[in-house]
Coordinates of C-alpha atoms in Angstrom, one line a residue:
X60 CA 0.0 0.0 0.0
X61 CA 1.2 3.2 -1.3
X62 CA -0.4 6.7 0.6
X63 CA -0.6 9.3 -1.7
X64 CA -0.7 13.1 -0.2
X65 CA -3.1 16.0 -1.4
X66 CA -1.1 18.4 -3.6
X67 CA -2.6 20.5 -1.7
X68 CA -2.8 21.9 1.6
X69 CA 0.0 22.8 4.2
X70 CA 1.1 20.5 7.0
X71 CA 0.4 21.3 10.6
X72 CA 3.7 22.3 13.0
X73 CA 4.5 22.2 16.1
X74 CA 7.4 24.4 17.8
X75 CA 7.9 25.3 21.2
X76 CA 5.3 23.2 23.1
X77 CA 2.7 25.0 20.6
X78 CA 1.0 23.9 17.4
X79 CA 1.2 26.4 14.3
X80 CA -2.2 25.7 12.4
X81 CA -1.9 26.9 8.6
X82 CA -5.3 28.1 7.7
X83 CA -5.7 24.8 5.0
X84 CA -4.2 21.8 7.1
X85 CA -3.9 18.6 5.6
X86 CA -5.5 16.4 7.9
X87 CA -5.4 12.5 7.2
X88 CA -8.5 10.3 8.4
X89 CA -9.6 6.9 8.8
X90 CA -12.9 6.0 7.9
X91 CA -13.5 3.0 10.2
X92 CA -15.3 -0.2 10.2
X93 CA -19.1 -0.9 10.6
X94 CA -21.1 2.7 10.7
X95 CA -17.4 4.8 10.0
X96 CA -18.6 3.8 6.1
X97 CA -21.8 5.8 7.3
X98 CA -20.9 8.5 9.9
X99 CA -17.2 9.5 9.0
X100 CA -18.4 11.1 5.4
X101 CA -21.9 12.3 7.4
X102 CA -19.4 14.2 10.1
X103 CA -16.5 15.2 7.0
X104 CA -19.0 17.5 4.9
X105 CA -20.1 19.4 8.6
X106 CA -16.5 19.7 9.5
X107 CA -16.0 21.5 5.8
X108 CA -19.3 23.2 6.1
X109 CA -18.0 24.9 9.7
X110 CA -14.3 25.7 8.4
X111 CA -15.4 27.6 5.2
X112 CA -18.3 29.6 7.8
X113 CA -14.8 30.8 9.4
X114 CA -12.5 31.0 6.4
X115 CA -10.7 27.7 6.6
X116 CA -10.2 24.8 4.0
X117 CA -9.4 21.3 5.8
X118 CA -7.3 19.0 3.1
X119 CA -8.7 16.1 3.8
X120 CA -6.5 12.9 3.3
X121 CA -7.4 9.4 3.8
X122 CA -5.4 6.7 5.3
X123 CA -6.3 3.2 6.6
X124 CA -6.9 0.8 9.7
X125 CA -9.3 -1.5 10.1
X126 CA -10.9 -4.2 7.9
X127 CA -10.1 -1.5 5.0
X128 CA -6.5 -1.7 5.5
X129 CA -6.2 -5.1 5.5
X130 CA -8.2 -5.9 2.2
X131 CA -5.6 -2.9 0.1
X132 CA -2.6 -4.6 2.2
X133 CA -3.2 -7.4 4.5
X134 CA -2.7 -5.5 7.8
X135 CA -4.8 -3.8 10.2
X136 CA -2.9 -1.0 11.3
X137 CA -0.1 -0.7 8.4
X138 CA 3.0 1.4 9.8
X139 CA 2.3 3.8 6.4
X140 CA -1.0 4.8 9.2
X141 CA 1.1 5.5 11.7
X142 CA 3.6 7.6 9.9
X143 CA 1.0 9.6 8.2
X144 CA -0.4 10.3 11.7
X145 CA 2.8 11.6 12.9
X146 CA 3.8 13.5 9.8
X147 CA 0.5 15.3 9.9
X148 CA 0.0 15.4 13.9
X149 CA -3.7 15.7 13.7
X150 CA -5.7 12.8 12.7
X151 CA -9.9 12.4 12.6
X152 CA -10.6 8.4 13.2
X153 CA -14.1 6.5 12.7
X154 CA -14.5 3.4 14.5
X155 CA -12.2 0.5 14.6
X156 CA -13.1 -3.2 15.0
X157 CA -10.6 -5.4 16.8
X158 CA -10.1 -8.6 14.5
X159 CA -10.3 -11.7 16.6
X160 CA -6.7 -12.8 16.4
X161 CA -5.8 -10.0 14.4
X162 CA -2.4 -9.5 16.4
X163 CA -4.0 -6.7 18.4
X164 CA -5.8 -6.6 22.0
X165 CA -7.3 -3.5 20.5
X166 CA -6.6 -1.4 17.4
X167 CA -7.6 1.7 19.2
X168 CA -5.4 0.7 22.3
X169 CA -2.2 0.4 20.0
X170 CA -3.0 3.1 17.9
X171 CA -2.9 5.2 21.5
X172 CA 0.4 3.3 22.8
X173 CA 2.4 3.3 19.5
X174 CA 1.9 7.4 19.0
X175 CA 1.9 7.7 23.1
X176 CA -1.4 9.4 22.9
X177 CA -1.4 9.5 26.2
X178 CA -4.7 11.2 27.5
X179 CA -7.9 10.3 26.1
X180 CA -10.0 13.4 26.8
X181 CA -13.8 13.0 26.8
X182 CA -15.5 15.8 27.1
X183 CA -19.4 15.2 28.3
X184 CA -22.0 17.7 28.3
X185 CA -25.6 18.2 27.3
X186 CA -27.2 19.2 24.4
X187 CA -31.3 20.5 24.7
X188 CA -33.9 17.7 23.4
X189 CA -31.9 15.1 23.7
X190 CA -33.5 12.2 26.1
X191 CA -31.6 11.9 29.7
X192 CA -31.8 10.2 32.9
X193 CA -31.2 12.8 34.8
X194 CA -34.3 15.6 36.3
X195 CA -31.1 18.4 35.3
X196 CA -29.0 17.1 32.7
X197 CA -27.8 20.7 32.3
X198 CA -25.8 20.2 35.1
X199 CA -23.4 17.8 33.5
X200 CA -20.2 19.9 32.0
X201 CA -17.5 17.6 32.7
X202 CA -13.9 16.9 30.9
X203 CA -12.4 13.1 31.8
X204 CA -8.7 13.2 31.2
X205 CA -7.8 9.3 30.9
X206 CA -4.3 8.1 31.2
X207 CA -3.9 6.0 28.1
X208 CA -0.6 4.0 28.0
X209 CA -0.6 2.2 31.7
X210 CA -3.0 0.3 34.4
X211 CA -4.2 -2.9 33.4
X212 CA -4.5 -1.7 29.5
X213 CA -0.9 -2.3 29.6
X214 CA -1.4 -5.8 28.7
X215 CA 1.1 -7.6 31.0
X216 CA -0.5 -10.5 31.4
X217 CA -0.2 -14.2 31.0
X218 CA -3.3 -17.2 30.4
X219 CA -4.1 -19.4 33.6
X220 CA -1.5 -22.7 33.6
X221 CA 0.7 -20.8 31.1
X222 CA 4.5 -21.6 32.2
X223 CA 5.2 -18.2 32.4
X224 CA 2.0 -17.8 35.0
X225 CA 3.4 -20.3 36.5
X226 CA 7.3 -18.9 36.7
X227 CA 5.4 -15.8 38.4
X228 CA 3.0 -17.4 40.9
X229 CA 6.0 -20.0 42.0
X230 CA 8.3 -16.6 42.5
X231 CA 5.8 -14.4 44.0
X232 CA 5.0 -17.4 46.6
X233 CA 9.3 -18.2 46.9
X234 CA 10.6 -14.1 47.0
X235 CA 7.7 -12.7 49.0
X236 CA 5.7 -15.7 50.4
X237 CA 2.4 -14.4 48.6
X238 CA 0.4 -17.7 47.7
X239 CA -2.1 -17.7 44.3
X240 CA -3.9 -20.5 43.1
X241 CA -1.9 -22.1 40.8
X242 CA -5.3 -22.0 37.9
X243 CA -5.0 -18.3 38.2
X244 CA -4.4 -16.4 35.0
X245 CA -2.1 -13.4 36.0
X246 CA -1.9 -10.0 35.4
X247 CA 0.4 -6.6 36.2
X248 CA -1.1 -3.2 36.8
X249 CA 1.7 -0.4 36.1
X250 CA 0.8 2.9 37.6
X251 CA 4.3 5.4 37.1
X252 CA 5.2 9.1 38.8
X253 CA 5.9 9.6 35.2
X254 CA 2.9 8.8 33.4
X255 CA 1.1 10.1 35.9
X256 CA 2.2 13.5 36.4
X257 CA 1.9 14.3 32.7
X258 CA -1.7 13.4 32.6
X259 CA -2.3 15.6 35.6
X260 CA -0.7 18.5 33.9
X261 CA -2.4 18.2 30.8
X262 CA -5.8 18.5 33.4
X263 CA -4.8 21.2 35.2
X264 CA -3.8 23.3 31.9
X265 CA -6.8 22.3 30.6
X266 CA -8.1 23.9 33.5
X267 CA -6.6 27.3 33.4
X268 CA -6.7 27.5 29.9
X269 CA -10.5 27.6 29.9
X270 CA -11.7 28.3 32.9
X271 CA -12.8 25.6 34.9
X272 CA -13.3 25.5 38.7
X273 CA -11.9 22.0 39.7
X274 CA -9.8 19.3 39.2
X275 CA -10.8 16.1 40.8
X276 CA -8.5 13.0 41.0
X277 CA -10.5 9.8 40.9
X278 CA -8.3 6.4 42.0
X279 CA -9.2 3.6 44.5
X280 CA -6.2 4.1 46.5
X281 CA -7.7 2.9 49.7
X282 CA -7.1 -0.5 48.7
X283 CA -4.6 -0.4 45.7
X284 CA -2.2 1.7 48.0
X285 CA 1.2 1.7 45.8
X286 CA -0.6 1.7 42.4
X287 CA -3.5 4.1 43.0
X288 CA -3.2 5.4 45.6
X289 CA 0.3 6.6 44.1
X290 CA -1.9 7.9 41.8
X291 CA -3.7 10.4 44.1
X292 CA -0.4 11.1 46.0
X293 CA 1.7 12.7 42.5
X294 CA -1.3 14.1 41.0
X295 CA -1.7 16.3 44.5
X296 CA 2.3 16.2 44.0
X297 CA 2.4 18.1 40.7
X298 CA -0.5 20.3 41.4
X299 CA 1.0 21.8 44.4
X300 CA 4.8 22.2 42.9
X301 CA 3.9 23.3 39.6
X302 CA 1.0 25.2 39.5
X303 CA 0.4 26.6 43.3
X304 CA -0.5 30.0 42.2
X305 CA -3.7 28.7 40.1
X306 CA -4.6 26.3 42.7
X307 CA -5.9 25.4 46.3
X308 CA -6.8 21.7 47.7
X309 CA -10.2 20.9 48.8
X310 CA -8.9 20.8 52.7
X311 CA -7.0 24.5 52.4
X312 CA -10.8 25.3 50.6
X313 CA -12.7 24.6 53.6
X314 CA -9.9 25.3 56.3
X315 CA -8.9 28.9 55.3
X316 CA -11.4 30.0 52.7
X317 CA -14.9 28.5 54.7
X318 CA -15.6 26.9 51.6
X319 CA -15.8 29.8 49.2
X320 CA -13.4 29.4 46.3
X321 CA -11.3 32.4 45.9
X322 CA -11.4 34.3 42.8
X323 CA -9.1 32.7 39.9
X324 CA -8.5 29.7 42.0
X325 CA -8.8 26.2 40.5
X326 CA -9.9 23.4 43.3
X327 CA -7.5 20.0 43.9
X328 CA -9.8 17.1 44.9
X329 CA -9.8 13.7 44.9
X330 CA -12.5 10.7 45.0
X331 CA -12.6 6.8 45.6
X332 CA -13.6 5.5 42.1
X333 CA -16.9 4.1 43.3
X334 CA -17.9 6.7 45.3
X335 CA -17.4 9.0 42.0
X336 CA -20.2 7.2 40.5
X337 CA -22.9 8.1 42.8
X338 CA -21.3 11.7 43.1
X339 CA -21.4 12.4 39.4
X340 CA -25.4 11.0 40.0
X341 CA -26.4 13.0 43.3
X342 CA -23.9 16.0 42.9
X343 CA -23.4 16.6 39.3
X344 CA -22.8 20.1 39.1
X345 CA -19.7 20.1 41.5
X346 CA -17.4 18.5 39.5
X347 CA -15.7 20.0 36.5
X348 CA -12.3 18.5 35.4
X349 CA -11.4 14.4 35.9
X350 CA -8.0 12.9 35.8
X351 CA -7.7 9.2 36.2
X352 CA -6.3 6.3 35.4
X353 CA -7.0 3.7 32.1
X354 CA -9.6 1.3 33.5
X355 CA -11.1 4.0 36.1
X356 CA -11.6 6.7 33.1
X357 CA -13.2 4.0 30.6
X358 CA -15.9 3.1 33.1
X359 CA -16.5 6.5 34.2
X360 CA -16.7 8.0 30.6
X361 CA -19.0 5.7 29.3
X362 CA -21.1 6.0 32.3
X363 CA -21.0 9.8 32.1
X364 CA -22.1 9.7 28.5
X365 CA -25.0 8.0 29.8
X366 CA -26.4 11.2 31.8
X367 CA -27.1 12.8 29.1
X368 CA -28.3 10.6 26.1
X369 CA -25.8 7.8 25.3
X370 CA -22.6 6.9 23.8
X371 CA -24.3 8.0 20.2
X372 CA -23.7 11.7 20.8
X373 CA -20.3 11.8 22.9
X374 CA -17.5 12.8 21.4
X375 CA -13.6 11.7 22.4
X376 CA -9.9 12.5 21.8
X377 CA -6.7 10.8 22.3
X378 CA -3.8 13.3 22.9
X379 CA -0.2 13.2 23.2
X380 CA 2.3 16.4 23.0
X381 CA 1.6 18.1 19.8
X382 CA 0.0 15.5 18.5
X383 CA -4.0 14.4 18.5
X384 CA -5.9 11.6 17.4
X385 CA -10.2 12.2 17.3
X386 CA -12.5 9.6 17.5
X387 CA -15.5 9.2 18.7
X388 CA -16.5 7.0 22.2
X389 CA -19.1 4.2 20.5
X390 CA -18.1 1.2 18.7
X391 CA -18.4 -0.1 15.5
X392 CA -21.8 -1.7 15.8
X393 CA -21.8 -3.4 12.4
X394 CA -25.1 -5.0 12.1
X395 CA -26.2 -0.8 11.2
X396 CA -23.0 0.0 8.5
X397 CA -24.2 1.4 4.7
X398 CA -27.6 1.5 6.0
X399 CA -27.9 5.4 6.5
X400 CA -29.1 4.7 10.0
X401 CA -26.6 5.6 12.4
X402 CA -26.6 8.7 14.4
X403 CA -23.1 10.7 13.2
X404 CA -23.7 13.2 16.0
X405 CA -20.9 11.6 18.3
X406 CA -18.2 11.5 14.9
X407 CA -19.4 15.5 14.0
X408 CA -19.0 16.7 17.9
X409 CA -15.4 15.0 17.8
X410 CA -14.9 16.5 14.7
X411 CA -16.2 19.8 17.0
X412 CA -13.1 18.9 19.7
X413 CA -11.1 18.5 16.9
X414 CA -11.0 22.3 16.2
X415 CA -10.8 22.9 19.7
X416 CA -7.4 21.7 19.6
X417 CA -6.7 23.3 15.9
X418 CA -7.4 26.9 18.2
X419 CA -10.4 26.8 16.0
X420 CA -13.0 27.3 18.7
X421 CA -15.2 29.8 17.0
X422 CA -15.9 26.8 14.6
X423 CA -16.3 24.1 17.3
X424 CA -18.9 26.2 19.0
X425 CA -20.8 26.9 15.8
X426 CA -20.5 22.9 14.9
X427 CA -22.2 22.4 18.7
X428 CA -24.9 24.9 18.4
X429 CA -26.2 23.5 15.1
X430 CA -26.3 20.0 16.8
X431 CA -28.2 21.4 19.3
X432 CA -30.2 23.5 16.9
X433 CA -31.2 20.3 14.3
X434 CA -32.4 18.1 17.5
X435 CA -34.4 20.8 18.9
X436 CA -35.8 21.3 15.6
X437 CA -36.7 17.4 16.2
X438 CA -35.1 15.9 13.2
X439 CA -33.2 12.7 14.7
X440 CA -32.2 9.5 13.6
X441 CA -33.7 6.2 14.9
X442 CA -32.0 6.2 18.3
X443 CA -33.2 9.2 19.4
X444 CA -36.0 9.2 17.4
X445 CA -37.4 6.0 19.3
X446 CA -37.5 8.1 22.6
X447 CA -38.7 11.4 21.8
X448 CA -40.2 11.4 18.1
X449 CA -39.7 14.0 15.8
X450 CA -38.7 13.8 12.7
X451 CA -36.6 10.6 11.4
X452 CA -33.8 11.2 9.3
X453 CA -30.5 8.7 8.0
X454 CA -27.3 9.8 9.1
X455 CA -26.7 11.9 5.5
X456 CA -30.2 13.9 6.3
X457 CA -28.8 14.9 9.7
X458 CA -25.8 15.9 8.6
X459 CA -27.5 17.7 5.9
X460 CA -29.7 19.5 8.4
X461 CA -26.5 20.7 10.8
X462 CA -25.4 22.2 7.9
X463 CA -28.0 23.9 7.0
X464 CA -28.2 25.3 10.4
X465 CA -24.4 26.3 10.5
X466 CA -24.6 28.0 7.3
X467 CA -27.9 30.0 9.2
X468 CA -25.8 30.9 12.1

């Protein structure tokens, strides 16, 4: 397989801890399996629609990954993929569908270890008409920062009766006298100071950058002491030595400041991971920005995504220094692909971070108003449609109708 470019277009820099956006970036994507035939072109013409509203041109170049890639070259995730990725430094990705024994625990896992896209950010929030759980879904306006490249997604482990289960269990039991049952598969949770504390920054500059009140640390340290509880121990760590002008700990909040947050201040908290569940439930609007580890933030993201409407509209990032991959937070689901069904409204809201991260915001906003405009208007697709009524559209109508709405705006 042989990637081929756009003539045109300029590549996207990145100097000094900054990106340098040209005002026509060439931008590669990958379509993705299932509903990416359906909801990666649906989400590519609103992307285009919002950058010409505020005088940009995206270039627009396709790579592969997936079941695509491996028909043009027999692999999943060719290195030519990769390459492209880190040439161009922003990539827009539909969803992937692990081959069973395709080499790969997870296409979208490797993807995020190979380019150390280290923080998957989800961003969660609501958007008017669409169908929630909650009496005040208004409340949710939450950012997950998700350490990507460690925990259990590592994937240090070994099959129950293997020999090298075996060499560990018979060491663990001979160095440190810890007994397992010798049918037990075994596996290795790396948490590192290192990996750690550059997730936490990214959280906390996210933080200051656009004003948010909070940063909560979410772990289950109380029982995984020297691995999560670690955790919570550097994340407080780098808060305090590298940003103590911006920020104040939830104790200091309450002890010298009788709770009320002084002005420009950002909040240091932390939470057991189960606990957060209910919290994010019972006391929505008092948390702001998450940082957490791999396994912690998967759970908690899709279960955010939840409160207000579903893994259909939520949009996610995977982000390493100067270099971003979008994609959006639902899988595949290829019983719906080429059948103009699916709801793109997750794919064009990532597209939405996407600019975010160009320093494109005027268009992200206008991308999220005329989402919110086209459901209120009550033209959905099935999944929505199903709950509330309205108007039901294929994926291409929807799109269609968010661009009629940014081009209103």
């Amino acid at each position: 397989m042989q990637l081929k470019p756009p003539e045109e277009g300029e590549k996207i820099e990145y100097k000094d801890g900054k990106l340098i956006v040209p005002d026509n970036p060439i931008i590669p994507f990958i379509e993705g399996d299932g509903i990416g035939v359906d909801v990666t072109p649906a989400a590519i013409k609103v992307l285009n629609a919002a950058a010409e509203k505020i005088g940009k041109e995206i270039v627009w170049f396709e790579i592969y990954a997936g079941e695509k890639a491996y028909k043009l070259c027999g692999e999943y995730l060719p290195k030519e993929t990769l390459d492209a990725i880190k040439e161009y430094r922003v990539a827009l990705k539909g969803p992937l569908t692990t081959p069973v024994g395709g080499g790969y625990r997870s296409l979208n896992v490797a993807i995020r270890q190979i380019l150390d896209l280290y923080a998957c950010v989800r961003p969660v929030y609501y958007l008017k008409g669409v169908p929630s759980p909650l009496k005040n879904p208004e409340q949710v306006n939450i950012v997950i920062f998700r350490e990507t490249t460690e925990d259990v997604y590592a994937g240090i482990e070994w099959k129950a009766g293997s020999e090298e289960a075996l060499k560990v269990i018979n060491f663990l039991e001979k160095e440190f006298g810890i007994k397992v049952r010798r049918d037990s598969g075994i596996g290795l949770k790396p948490i590192s100071e290192f990996a750690t504390k550059r997730l936490v920054r990214m959280a906390i500059k996210y933080a200051i950058e656009n004003g948010r009140k909070s940063v909560t640390l979410v772990h289950k340290g109380n029982i995984m002491k020297y691995t999560e509880g670690a955790f919570r121990e550097w994340g407080y760590e780098v808060a305090l030595e590298e940003f103590r002008d911006y920020v104040i700990t939830e104790e200091e909040l309450w002890n010298n400041y009788n709770g009320e947050v002084p002005k420009g201040k950002i909040v240091i908290k932390d939470r057991i991971a189960d606990n957060m569940f209910q919290q994010l439930l019972t006391r929505t609007a008092e948390y702001d920005v998450i940082a957490t580890m791999n396994l912690n933030g998967d759970y908690l993201s899709d279960m955010a995504a939840g409160l207000v409407g579903g893994l259909g509209i939520a949009p996610g990032s995977n982000i390493g220094d100067g270099i971003g991959v979008f994609e959006p937070v639902h899988g595949s689901a290829p019983k719906y692909a080429g059948q103009n069904k699916a709801n793109p409204t997750a794919m064009i809201l990532t597209g939405a971070l996407m600019f975010e991260f160009l320093g494109w915001r005027e268009g992200s906003e206008i991308i999220k108003k005329a989402v919110e405009m086209t459901i209120q208007q009550g033209i959905v697709t099935y999944d929505i449609h199903r709950q509330i009524g309205g108007k039901l559209v294929g994926t291409r109508e929807f799109a269609e109708a968010v661009i009629e709405n940014i081009q209103s705006l």
